PDB file of C-alpha atoms in Angstrom:
ATOM      1  CA  CYS A 193      -1.628  -1.752 -30.182  1.00 37.00           C
ATOM      2  CA  LYS A 194       2.223  -0.595 -29.623  1.00 58.00           C
ATOM      3  CA  GLU A 195       5.384  -3.202 -30.575  1.00 63.00           C
ATOM      4  CA  THR A 196       6.344  -2.815 -26.886  1.00 71.00           C
ATOM      5  CA  ASP A 197       2.712  -4.054 -25.360  1.00 78.00           C
ATOM      6  CA  SER A 198       3.708  -7.747 -25.562  1.00 85.00           C
ATOM      7  CA  ILE A 199       7.145  -7.293 -23.443  1.00 91.00           C
ATOM      8  CA  GLN A 200       6.679  -8.419 -19.900  1.00 91.00           C
ATOM      9  CA  LYS A 201       6.800  -5.755 -17.488  1.00 94.00           C
ATOM     10  CA  SER A 202       9.922  -7.442 -15.990  1.00 92.00           C
ATOM     11  CA  ARG A 203      12.157  -6.314 -19.185  1.00 93.00           C
ATOM     12  CA  PHE A 204      11.039  -2.758 -18.545  1.00 94.00           C
ATOM     13  CA  GLN A 205      12.129  -2.891 -14.880  1.00 94.00           C
ATOM     14  CA  GLU A 206      15.509  -4.705 -15.654  1.00 95.00           C
ATOM     15  CA  GLU A 207      16.141  -2.176 -18.683  1.00 95.00           C
ATOM     16  CA  LYS A 208      15.163   1.142 -15.896  1.00 96.00           C
ATOM     17  CA  LYS A 209      17.589  -0.434 -13.336  1.00 95.00           C
ATOM     18  CA  PHE A 210      20.302  -0.298 -15.518  1.00 95.00           C
ATOM     19  CA  TYR A 211      19.798   3.475 -16.766  1.00 94.00           C
ATOM     20  CA  LYS A 212      19.430   4.358 -13.094  1.00 94.00           C
ATOM     21  CA  ASN A 213      22.506   3.046 -12.013  1.00 89.00           C
ATOM     22  CA  VAL A 214      23.963   5.771 -14.709  1.00 86.00           C
ATOM     23  CA  GLY A 215      24.305   2.866 -17.462  1.00 91.00           C
ATOM     24  CA  GLU A 216      25.100   3.796 -21.143  1.00 96.00           C
ATOM     25  CA  ILE A 217      25.077   1.966 -24.096  1.00 97.00           C
ATOM     26  CA  VAL A 218      27.592   2.215 -26.551  1.00 96.00           C
ATOM     27  CA  ALA A 219      28.103   0.824 -30.518  1.00 95.00           C
ATOM     28  CA  THR A 220      31.102  -0.211 -31.532  1.00 94.00           C
ATOM     29  CA  LYS A 221      33.002  -2.390 -33.603  1.00 90.00           C
ATOM     30  CA  SER A 222      35.656  -3.773 -31.346  1.00 92.00           C
ATOM     31  CA  THR A 223      35.336  -7.178 -30.378  1.00 93.00           C
ATOM     32  CA  LYS A 224      38.005  -7.670 -27.932  1.00 92.00           C
ATOM     33  CA  ILE A 225      36.153  -7.272 -24.708  1.00 94.00           C
ATOM     34  CA  ALA A 226      32.708  -9.048 -25.941  1.00 94.00           C
ATOM     35  CA  PHE A 227      34.679 -11.957 -26.778  1.00 92.00           C
ATOM     36  CA  LYS A 228      36.462 -12.088 -23.699  1.00 93.00           C
ATOM     37  CA  LEU A 229      33.049 -11.950 -21.931  1.00 95.00           C
ATOM     38  CA  MET A 230      31.618 -14.699 -24.260  1.00 91.00           C
ATOM     39  CA  ASP A 231      34.620 -16.896 -23.151  1.00 91.00           C
ATOM     40  CA  ASP A 232      34.688 -16.035 -19.648  1.00 92.00           C
ATOM     41  CA  THR A 233      30.629 -17.278 -19.590  1.00 89.00           C
ATOM     42  CA  PHE A 234      31.507 -20.301 -21.448  1.00 87.00           C
ATOM     43  CA  SER A 235      34.368 -20.948 -18.894  1.00 89.00           C
ATOM     44  CA  ARG A 236      32.177 -20.231 -15.681  1.00 89.00           C
ATOM     45  CA  GLN A 237      29.616 -22.704 -17.383  1.00 85.00           C
ATOM     46  CA  GLY A 238      31.895 -25.403 -17.708  1.00 87.00           C
ATOM     47  CA  ILE A 239      31.581 -25.557 -21.668  1.00 85.00           C
ATOM     48  CA  SER A 240      34.772 -25.730 -23.739  1.00 82.00           C
ATOM     49  CA  ARG A 241      35.612 -23.385 -26.975  1.00 78.00           C
ATOM     50  CA  LYS A 242      35.118 -26.365 -28.996  1.00 80.00           C
ATOM     51  CA  GLU A 243      31.865 -27.427 -27.206  1.00 78.00           C
ATOM     52  CA  SER A 244      30.440 -23.715 -27.396  1.00 78.00           C
ATOM     53  CA  ASN A 245      31.570 -22.993 -31.382  1.00 83.00           C
ATOM     54  CA  LEU A 246      33.025 -19.741 -29.526  1.00 85.00           C
ATOM     55  CA  ASP A 247      35.488 -19.664 -32.329  1.00 88.00           C
ATOM     56  CA  ARG A 248      33.431 -19.788 -35.479  1.00 89.00           C
ATOM     57  CA  ILE A 249      30.843 -17.691 -33.406  1.00 90.00           C
ATOM     58  CA  CYS A 250      33.488 -15.040 -33.221  1.00 92.00           C
ATOM     59  CA  MET A 251      34.717 -15.342 -36.736  1.00 94.00           C
ATOM     60  CA  GLY A 252      30.750 -15.030 -38.026  1.00 94.00           C
ATOM     61  CA  ILE A 253      30.565 -12.000 -35.952  1.00 95.00           C
ATOM     62  CA  GLU A 254      33.908 -10.368 -37.095  1.00 96.00           C
ATOM     63  CA  MET A 255      32.851 -11.239 -40.967  1.00 96.00           C
ATOM     64  CA  LEU A 256      29.473  -9.595 -40.399  1.00 96.00           C
ATOM     65  CA  LEU A 257      31.417  -6.540 -38.680  1.00 96.00           C
ATOM     66  CA  SER A 258      33.728  -5.940 -41.401  1.00 96.00           C
ATOM     67  CA  GLU A 259      30.872  -6.147 -44.238  1.00 96.00           C
ATOM     68  CA  GLY A 260      28.790  -3.219 -42.100  1.00 95.00           C
ATOM     69  CA  LYS A 261      26.273  -5.880 -41.131  1.00 96.00           C
ATOM     70  CA  ALA A 262      26.473  -6.272 -37.762  1.00 96.00           C
ATOM     71  CA  VAL A 263      26.952  -4.211 -34.491  1.00 94.00           C
ATOM     72  CA  ILE A 264      28.084  -4.780 -31.146  1.00 97.00           C
ATOM     73  CA  LEU A 265      26.375  -2.743 -28.555  1.00 97.00           C
ATOM     74  CA  GLU A 266      28.065  -2.693 -25.095  1.00 97.00           C
ATOM     75  CA  ALA A 267      26.644  -1.874 -21.819  1.00 97.00           C
ATOM     76  CA  LYS A 268      28.612   0.659 -19.537  1.00 96.00           C
ATOM     77  CA  ILE A 269      28.549   1.589 -16.091  1.00 94.00           C
ATOM     78  CA  LYS A 270      31.271   4.465 -15.337  1.00 91.00           C
ATOM     79  CA  ASN A 271      33.427   3.024 -18.496  1.00 90.00           C
ATOM     80  CA  ASP A 272      33.242  -0.574 -17.611  1.00 94.00           C
ATOM     81  CA  VAL A 273      31.850  -3.050 -20.485  1.00 96.00           C
ATOM     82  CA  ILE A 274      29.386  -5.144 -18.090  1.00 96.00           C
ATOM     83  CA  SER A 275      27.363  -6.775 -21.045  1.00 96.00           C
ATOM     84  CA  PHE A 276      27.358  -6.802 -24.619  1.00 97.00           C
ATOM     85  CA  ILE A 277      25.112  -8.032 -27.632  1.00 96.00           C
ATOM     86  CA  ALA A 278      26.131  -8.768 -31.071  1.00 96.00           C
ATOM     87  CA  VAL A 279      23.500  -7.970 -33.537  1.00 95.00           C
ATOM     88  CA  GLY A 280      23.581  -8.789 -37.173  1.00 95.00           C
ATOM     89  CA  TYR A 281      21.189  -6.801 -39.409  1.00 94.00           C
ATOM     90  CA  ASP A 282      19.793  -6.652 -43.169  1.00 92.00           C
ATOM     91  CA  SER A 283      17.457  -3.914 -44.547  1.00 89.00           C
ATOM     92  CA  SER A 284      14.252  -5.053 -42.512  1.00 89.00           C
ATOM     93  CA  VAL A 285      15.747  -7.866 -40.020  1.00 92.00           C
ATOM     94  CA  ALA A 286      17.918  -7.691 -36.874  1.00 94.00           C
ATOM     95  CA  TYR A 287      19.688 -11.514 -35.866  1.00 93.00           C
ATOM     96  CA  TYR A 288      20.950 -11.757 -32.144  1.00 92.00           C
ATOM     97  CA  LEU A 289      24.216 -13.534 -32.595  1.00 93.00           C
ATOM     98  CA  ALA A 290      25.415 -13.201 -29.163  1.00 91.00           C
ATOM     99  CA  GLY A 291      25.694 -11.822 -25.922  1.00 93.00           C
ATOM    100  CA  ALA A 292      27.095 -12.071 -22.350  1.00 93.00           C
ATOM    101  CA  THR A 293      27.310 -10.394 -19.298  1.00 94.00           C
ATOM    102  CA  ASP A 294      30.288 -10.192 -16.516  1.00 95.00           C
ATOM    103  CA  GLN A 295      29.453 -12.302 -13.616  1.00 93.00           C
ATOM    104  CA  LYS A 296      29.318  -9.528 -11.120  1.00 95.00           C
ATOM    105  CA  HIS A 297      26.734  -7.738 -13.131  1.00 95.00           C
ATOM    106  CA  ARG A 298      24.287 -10.098 -13.816  1.00 91.00           C
ATOM    107  CA  ASN A 299      21.355  -8.483 -11.767  1.00 93.00           C
ATOM    108  CA  SER A 300      21.889  -5.357 -13.248  1.00 95.00           C
ATOM    109  CA  GLY A 301      19.623  -5.066 -16.154  1.00 95.00           C
ATOM    110  CA  ALA A 302      22.437  -4.156 -18.492  1.00 96.00           C
ATOM    111  CA  ASN A 303      21.375  -7.273 -21.255  1.00 94.00           C
ATOM    112  CA  SER A 304      17.894  -6.288 -21.100  1.00 95.00           C
ATOM    113  CA  ALA A 305      18.649  -2.784 -21.899  1.00 96.00           C
ATOM    114  CA  LEU A 306      20.731  -4.038 -24.576  1.00 96.00           C
ATOM    115  CA  LEU A 307      17.987  -5.927 -26.317  1.00 94.00           C
ATOM    116  CA  MET A 308      15.356  -2.980 -25.588  1.00 93.00           C
ATOM    117  CA  ASN A 309      17.801  -0.652 -26.863  1.00 94.00           C
ATOM    118  CA  ILE A 310      17.232  -2.768 -30.643  1.00 93.00           C
ATOM    119  CA  ILE A 311      13.524  -2.925 -29.775  1.00 90.00           C
ATOM    120  CA  LYS A 312      12.789   0.197 -29.256  1.00 91.00           C
ATOM    121  CA  SER A 313      15.361   1.616 -32.243  1.00 90.00           C
ATOM    122  CA  LYS A 314      12.147   0.672 -34.930  1.00 86.00           C
ATOM    123  CA  LYS A 315      14.822   0.317 -37.194  1.00 88.00           C
ATOM    124  CA  TYR A 316      14.210  -3.244 -38.128  1.00 89.00           C
ATOM    125  CA  SER A 317      10.027  -5.090 -38.985  1.00 88.00           C
ATOM    126  CA  PHE A 318      11.506  -8.335 -37.575  1.00 87.00           C
ATOM    127  CA  ILE A 319      13.559  -9.257 -34.915  1.00 89.00           C
ATOM    128  CA  ASP A 320      15.512 -12.837 -34.801  1.00 89.00           C
ATOM    129  CA  LEU A 321      16.660 -13.388 -30.953  1.00 87.00           C
ATOM    130  CA  MET A 322      18.211 -16.902 -32.712  1.00 83.00           C
ATOM    131  CA  GLY A 323      16.708 -19.649 -30.608  1.00 78.00           C
ATOM    132  CA  VAL A 324      15.705 -20.742 -27.497  1.00 77.00           C
ATOM    133  CA  ASN A 325      17.500 -23.704 -26.707  1.00 72.00           C
ATOM    134  CA  SER A 326      17.456 -24.145 -23.046  1.00 66.00           C
ATOM    135  CA  PRO A 327      14.391 -23.355 -20.373  1.00 61.00           C
ATOM    136  CA  ASN A 328      16.209 -20.164 -18.804  1.00 67.00           C
ATOM    137  CA  ARG A 329      17.185 -18.806 -22.340  1.00 77.00           C
ATOM    138  CA  ALA A 330      13.545 -19.602 -23.775  1.00 81.00           C
ATOM    139  CA  ALA A 331      11.663 -17.871 -20.675  1.00 84.00           C
ATOM    140  CA  TYR A 332      14.223 -15.029 -20.777  1.00 86.00           C
ATOM    141  CA  LYS A 333      13.894 -14.592 -24.846  1.00 86.00           C
ATOM    142  CA  LEU A 334       9.914 -14.945 -24.716  1.00 86.00           C
ATOM    143  CA  SER A 335       9.692 -12.173 -22.221  1.00 89.00           C
ATOM    144  CA  PHE A 336      10.641  -9.784 -24.939  1.00 90.00           C
ATOM    145  CA  GLY A 337       6.999 -10.459 -26.298  1.00 86.00           C
ATOM    146  CA  GLY A 338       8.457 -12.897 -29.245  1.00 79.00           C
ATOM    147  CA  LYS A 339       6.628 -15.707 -30.737  1.00 80.00           C
ATOM    148  CA  LEU A 340       8.274 -18.962 -31.154  1.00 79.00           C
ATOM    149  CA  VAL A 341       8.783 -19.983 -34.374  1.00 79.00           C
ATOM    150  CA  PRO A 342       9.952 -23.613 -35.524  1.00 78.00           C
ATOM    151  CA  ILE A 343      13.255 -22.980 -37.955  1.00 76.00           C
ATOM    152  CA  TRP A 344      14.146 -26.172 -40.236  1.00 74.00           C
ATOM    153  CA  LYS A 345      17.912 -27.139 -40.985  1.00 74.00           C
ATOM    154  CA  LEU A 346      19.100 -28.974 -44.079  1.00 78.00           C
ATOM    155  CA  PHE A 347      21.686 -30.921 -43.966  1.00 81.00           C
ATOM    156  CA  PHE A 348      23.592 -32.431 -47.147  1.00 82.00           C
ATOM    157  CA  ASN A 349      25.984 -35.197 -47.358  1.00 79.00           C
ATOM    158  CA  LYS A 350      29.137 -33.314 -48.752  1.00 74.00           C
ATOM    159  CA  GLU A 351      30.003 -37.101 -50.551  1.00 71.00           C
ATOM    160  CA  SER A 352      27.010 -36.975 -52.526  1.00 58.00           C
ATOM    161  CA  ASN A 353      27.081 -35.938 -56.230  1.00 57.00           C
ATOM    162  CA  SER A 354      23.399 -35.511 -56.071  1.00 53.00           C
TER     163      SER A 354
END
């Protein structure tokens, strides 16, 4: 069984569509365009920076980039960045940290091509797409063939000494 056998056919079609439009994927450490795409996405959805934790997300990505533990992949068509994903990683696991696509290019297949790039790289034994907290996001992420695994969070009272 190949790693890509469980990926839905539509993901391969989206990837093909992106490359047919002379798309290219490049790795960068620059956050300027990526963070603007995220800001535009949340703004379009009526979500404030505070509600989205965008400042914390950006700070975390910048920290991982500075430590050499993350990469930003940009999808470009004719030198214009139309989509990106930020991926953190360690020796065997990749973590999808954030991603966004320019509204005008939402049907370009760019985001699927970016995720397929990570999957096909075979650099990682495990790729964590980091949550499926809304129906549309869940359907999209699960279409890449992953399994839904519960993650438990522990919260500690900072004022407690025990």
